[in-house]
Coordinates of C-alpha atoms in Angstrom, one line a residue:
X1 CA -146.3 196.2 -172.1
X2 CA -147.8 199.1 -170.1
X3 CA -146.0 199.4 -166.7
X4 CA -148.1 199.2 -163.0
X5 CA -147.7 202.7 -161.0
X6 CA -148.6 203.0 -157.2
X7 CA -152.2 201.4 -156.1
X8 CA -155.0 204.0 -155.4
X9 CA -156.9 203.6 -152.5
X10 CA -160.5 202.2 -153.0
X11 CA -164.2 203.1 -153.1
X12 CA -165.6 203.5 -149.5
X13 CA -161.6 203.0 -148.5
X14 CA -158.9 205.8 -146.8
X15 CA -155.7 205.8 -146.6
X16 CA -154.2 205.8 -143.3
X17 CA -151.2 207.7 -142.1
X18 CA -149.2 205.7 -139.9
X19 CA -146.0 208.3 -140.0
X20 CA -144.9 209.4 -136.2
X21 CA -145.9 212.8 -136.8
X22 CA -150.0 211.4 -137.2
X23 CA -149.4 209.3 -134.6
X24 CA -148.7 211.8 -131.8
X25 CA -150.9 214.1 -133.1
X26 CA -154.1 211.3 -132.2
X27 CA -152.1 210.5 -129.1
X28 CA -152.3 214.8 -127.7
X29 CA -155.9 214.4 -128.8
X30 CA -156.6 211.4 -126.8
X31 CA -155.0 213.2 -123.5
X32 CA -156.8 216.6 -124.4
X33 CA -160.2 214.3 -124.1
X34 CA -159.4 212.5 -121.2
X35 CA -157.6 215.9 -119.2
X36 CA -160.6 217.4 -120.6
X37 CA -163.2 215.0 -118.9
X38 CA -161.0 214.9 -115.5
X39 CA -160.9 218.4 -115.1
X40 CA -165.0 218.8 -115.8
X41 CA -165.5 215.4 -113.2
X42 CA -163.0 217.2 -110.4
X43 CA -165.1 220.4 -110.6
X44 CA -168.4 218.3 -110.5
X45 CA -166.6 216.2 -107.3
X46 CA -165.4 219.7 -105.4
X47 CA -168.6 221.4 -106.1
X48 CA -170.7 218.6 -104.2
X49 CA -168.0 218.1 -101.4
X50 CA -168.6 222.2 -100.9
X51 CA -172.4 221.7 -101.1
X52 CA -172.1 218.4 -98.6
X53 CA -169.8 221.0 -95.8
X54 CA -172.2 223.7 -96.6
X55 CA -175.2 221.4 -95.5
X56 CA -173.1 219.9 -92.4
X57 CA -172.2 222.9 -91.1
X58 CA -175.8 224.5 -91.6
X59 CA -177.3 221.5 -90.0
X60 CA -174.9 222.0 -86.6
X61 CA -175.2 225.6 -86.4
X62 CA -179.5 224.9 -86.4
X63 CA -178.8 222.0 -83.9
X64 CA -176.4 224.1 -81.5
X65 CA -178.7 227.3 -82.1
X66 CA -179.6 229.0 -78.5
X67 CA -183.1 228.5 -77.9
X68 CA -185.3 230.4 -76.5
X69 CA -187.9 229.0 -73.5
X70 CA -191.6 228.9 -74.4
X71 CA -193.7 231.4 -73.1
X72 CA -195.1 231.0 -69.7
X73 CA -198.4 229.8 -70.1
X74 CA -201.5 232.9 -69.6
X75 CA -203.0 232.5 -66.5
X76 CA -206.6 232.4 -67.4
X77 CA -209.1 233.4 -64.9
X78 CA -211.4 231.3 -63.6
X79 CA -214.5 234.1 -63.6
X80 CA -214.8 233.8 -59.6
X81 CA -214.0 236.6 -56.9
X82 CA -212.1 235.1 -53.4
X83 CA -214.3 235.0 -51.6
X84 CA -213.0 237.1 -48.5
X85 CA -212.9 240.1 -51.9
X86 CA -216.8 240.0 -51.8
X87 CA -217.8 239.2 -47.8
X88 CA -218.5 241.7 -45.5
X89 CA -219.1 241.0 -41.7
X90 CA -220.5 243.8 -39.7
X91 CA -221.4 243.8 -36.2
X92 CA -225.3 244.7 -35.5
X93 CA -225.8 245.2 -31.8
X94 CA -225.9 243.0 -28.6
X95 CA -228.7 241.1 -28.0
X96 CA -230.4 239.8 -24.4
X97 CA -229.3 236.4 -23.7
X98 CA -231.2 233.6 -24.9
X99 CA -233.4 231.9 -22.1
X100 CA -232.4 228.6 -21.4
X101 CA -228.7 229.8 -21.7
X102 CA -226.3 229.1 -19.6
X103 CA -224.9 231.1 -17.2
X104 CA -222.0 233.8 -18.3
X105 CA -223.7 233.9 -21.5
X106 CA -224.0 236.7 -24.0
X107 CA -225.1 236.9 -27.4
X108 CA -224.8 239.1 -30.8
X109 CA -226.1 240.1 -34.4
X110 CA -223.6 240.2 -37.1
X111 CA -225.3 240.4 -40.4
X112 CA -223.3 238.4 -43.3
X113 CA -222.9 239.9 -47.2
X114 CA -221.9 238.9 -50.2
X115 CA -221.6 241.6 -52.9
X116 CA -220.9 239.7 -56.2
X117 CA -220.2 236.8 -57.6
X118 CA -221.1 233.0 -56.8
X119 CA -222.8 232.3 -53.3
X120 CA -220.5 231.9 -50.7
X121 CA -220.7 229.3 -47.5
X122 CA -219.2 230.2 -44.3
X123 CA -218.3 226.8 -42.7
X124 CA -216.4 227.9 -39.6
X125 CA -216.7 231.1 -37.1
X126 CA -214.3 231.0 -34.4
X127 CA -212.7 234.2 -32.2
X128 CA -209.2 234.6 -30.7
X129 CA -209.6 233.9 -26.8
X130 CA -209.3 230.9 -25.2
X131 CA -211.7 231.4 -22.0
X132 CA -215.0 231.6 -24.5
X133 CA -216.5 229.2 -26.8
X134 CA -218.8 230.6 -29.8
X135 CA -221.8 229.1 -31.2
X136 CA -223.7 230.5 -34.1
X137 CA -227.4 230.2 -35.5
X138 CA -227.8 229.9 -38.2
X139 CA -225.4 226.7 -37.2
X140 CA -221.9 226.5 -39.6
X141 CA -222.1 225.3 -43.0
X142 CA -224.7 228.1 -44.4
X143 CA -224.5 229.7 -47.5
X144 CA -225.4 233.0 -48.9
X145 CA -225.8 234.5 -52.4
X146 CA -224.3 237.3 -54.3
X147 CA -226.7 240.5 -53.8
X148 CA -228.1 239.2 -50.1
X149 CA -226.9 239.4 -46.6
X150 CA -227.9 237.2 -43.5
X151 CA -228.0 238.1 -39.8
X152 CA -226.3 235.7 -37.6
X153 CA -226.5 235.2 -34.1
X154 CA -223.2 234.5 -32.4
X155 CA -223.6 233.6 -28.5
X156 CA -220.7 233.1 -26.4
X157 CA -219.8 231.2 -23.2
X158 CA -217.3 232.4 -21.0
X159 CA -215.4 229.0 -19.7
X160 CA -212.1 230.9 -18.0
X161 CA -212.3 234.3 -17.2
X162 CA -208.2 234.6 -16.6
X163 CA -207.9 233.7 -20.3
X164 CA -210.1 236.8 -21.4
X165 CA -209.7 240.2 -21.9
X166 CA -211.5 242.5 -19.2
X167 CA -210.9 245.5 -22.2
X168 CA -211.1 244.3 -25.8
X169 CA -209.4 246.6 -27.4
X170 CA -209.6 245.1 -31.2
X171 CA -211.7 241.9 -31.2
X172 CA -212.2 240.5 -34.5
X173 CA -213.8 237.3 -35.6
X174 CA -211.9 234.4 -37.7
X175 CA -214.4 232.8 -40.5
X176 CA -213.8 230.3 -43.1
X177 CA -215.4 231.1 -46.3
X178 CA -216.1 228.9 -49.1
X179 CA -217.0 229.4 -52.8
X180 CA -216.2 228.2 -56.6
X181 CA -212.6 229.6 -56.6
X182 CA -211.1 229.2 -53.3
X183 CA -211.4 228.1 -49.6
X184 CA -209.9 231.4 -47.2
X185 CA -209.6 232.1 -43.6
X186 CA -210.2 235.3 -43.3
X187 CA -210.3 237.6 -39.6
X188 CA -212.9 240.5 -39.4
X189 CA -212.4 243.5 -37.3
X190 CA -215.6 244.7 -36.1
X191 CA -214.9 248.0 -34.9
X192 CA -215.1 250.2 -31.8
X193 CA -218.7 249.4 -31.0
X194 CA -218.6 245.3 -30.9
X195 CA -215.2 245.9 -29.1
X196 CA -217.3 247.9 -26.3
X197 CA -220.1 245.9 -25.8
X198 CA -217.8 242.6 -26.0
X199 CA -215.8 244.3 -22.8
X200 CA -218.8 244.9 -20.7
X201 CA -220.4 241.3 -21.2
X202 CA -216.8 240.0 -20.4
X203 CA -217.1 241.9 -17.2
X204 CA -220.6 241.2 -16.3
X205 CA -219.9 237.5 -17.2
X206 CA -216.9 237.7 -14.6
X207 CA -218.4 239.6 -11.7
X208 CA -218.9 236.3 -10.2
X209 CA -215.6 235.0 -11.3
X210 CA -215.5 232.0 -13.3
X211 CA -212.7 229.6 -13.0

């Protein structure tokens, strides 16, 4: 009778090795995995917690950035002169009063240009003193175009003759001109020769004194 030695391990089977020494090795291997997948998830954790500071901060320096004002906005022209840039008033001569006038009356020619631009309306003429009233013919509003000039005929009235100047030494007239870019007030000086004749109606007006 043939004796039984130790049983081989079968087809498709292994044998496992259950000592300590197998055991702890499979142990250090499960702890190199795991220490192994820690260390590669805390790199992946600190690398978007840099990424989510980097973006924080970047987003509050942009927000508390200094800014700079907007440019003030070109002022764009509106393709029209002022109006008192392109008048001209220049005194004519004196002219015999009007019949039918009355008395301590005196009249004048001041011819009215325009150099350029759109036509311009004069819608007032009025002078400094306040012992005389002016009138004008043409009669305030009238207009005149760019390239043309107008005579007007300005007759005054002496009302007070203590509130008027027996010498004018600089009379000027004050007229209100009109066109597509403004409204002005503007005062003409007419020079020495309006200044002169003004003086000597004033005193003929006054020989007989009026109030």
């Amino acid at each position: 009778m043939s004796g039984i030695g130790p049983l081989e391990p079968g087809e498709g089977t292994t044998a496992q090795d259950n000592s300590p020494t197998a055991q702890a090795r499979a142990a250090g291997r499960t702890r190199s995995a795991l220490a192994g997948r820690y260390a590669h998830h805390r790199r992946l954790t600190l690398r978007l917690a840099a990424l989510a500071v980097l973006l924080a901060g970047g987003g509050y320096l942009y927000g508390t950035r200094p800014r700079q004002a907007p440019p003030a906005p070109t002022p764009q022209p509106s393709g029209a002169p002022y109006p008192a840039q392109v008048v001209d008033v220049t005194y004519l001569e004196d002219l015999p009063t009007a019949a039918g006038a009355p008395p301590h009356s005196f009249r004048f020619g001041v011819l009215v240009g325009v150099d350029s631009g759109p036509p311009v309306t004069v819608t007032r003429v009025t002078q400094p003193y306040a012992g005389l009233t002016l009138t004008t013919d043409p009669v305030a509003p009238f207009r005149t175009r760019a390239g043309s000039a107008r005579m007007i005929t300005i007759t005054m009235h002496v009302t007070e003759c203590g509130k008027v100047p027996m010498d004018a030494g600089m009379p000027f007239l004050d007229v209100t001109l009109r066109n597509t870019r403004a409204i002005q007030n503007h005062s003409f000086i007419l020079g020495p020769r309006y200044a002169q004749h003004l003086s000597q109606a004033l005193k003929v007006a006054c020989s007989n004194s009026v109030g």
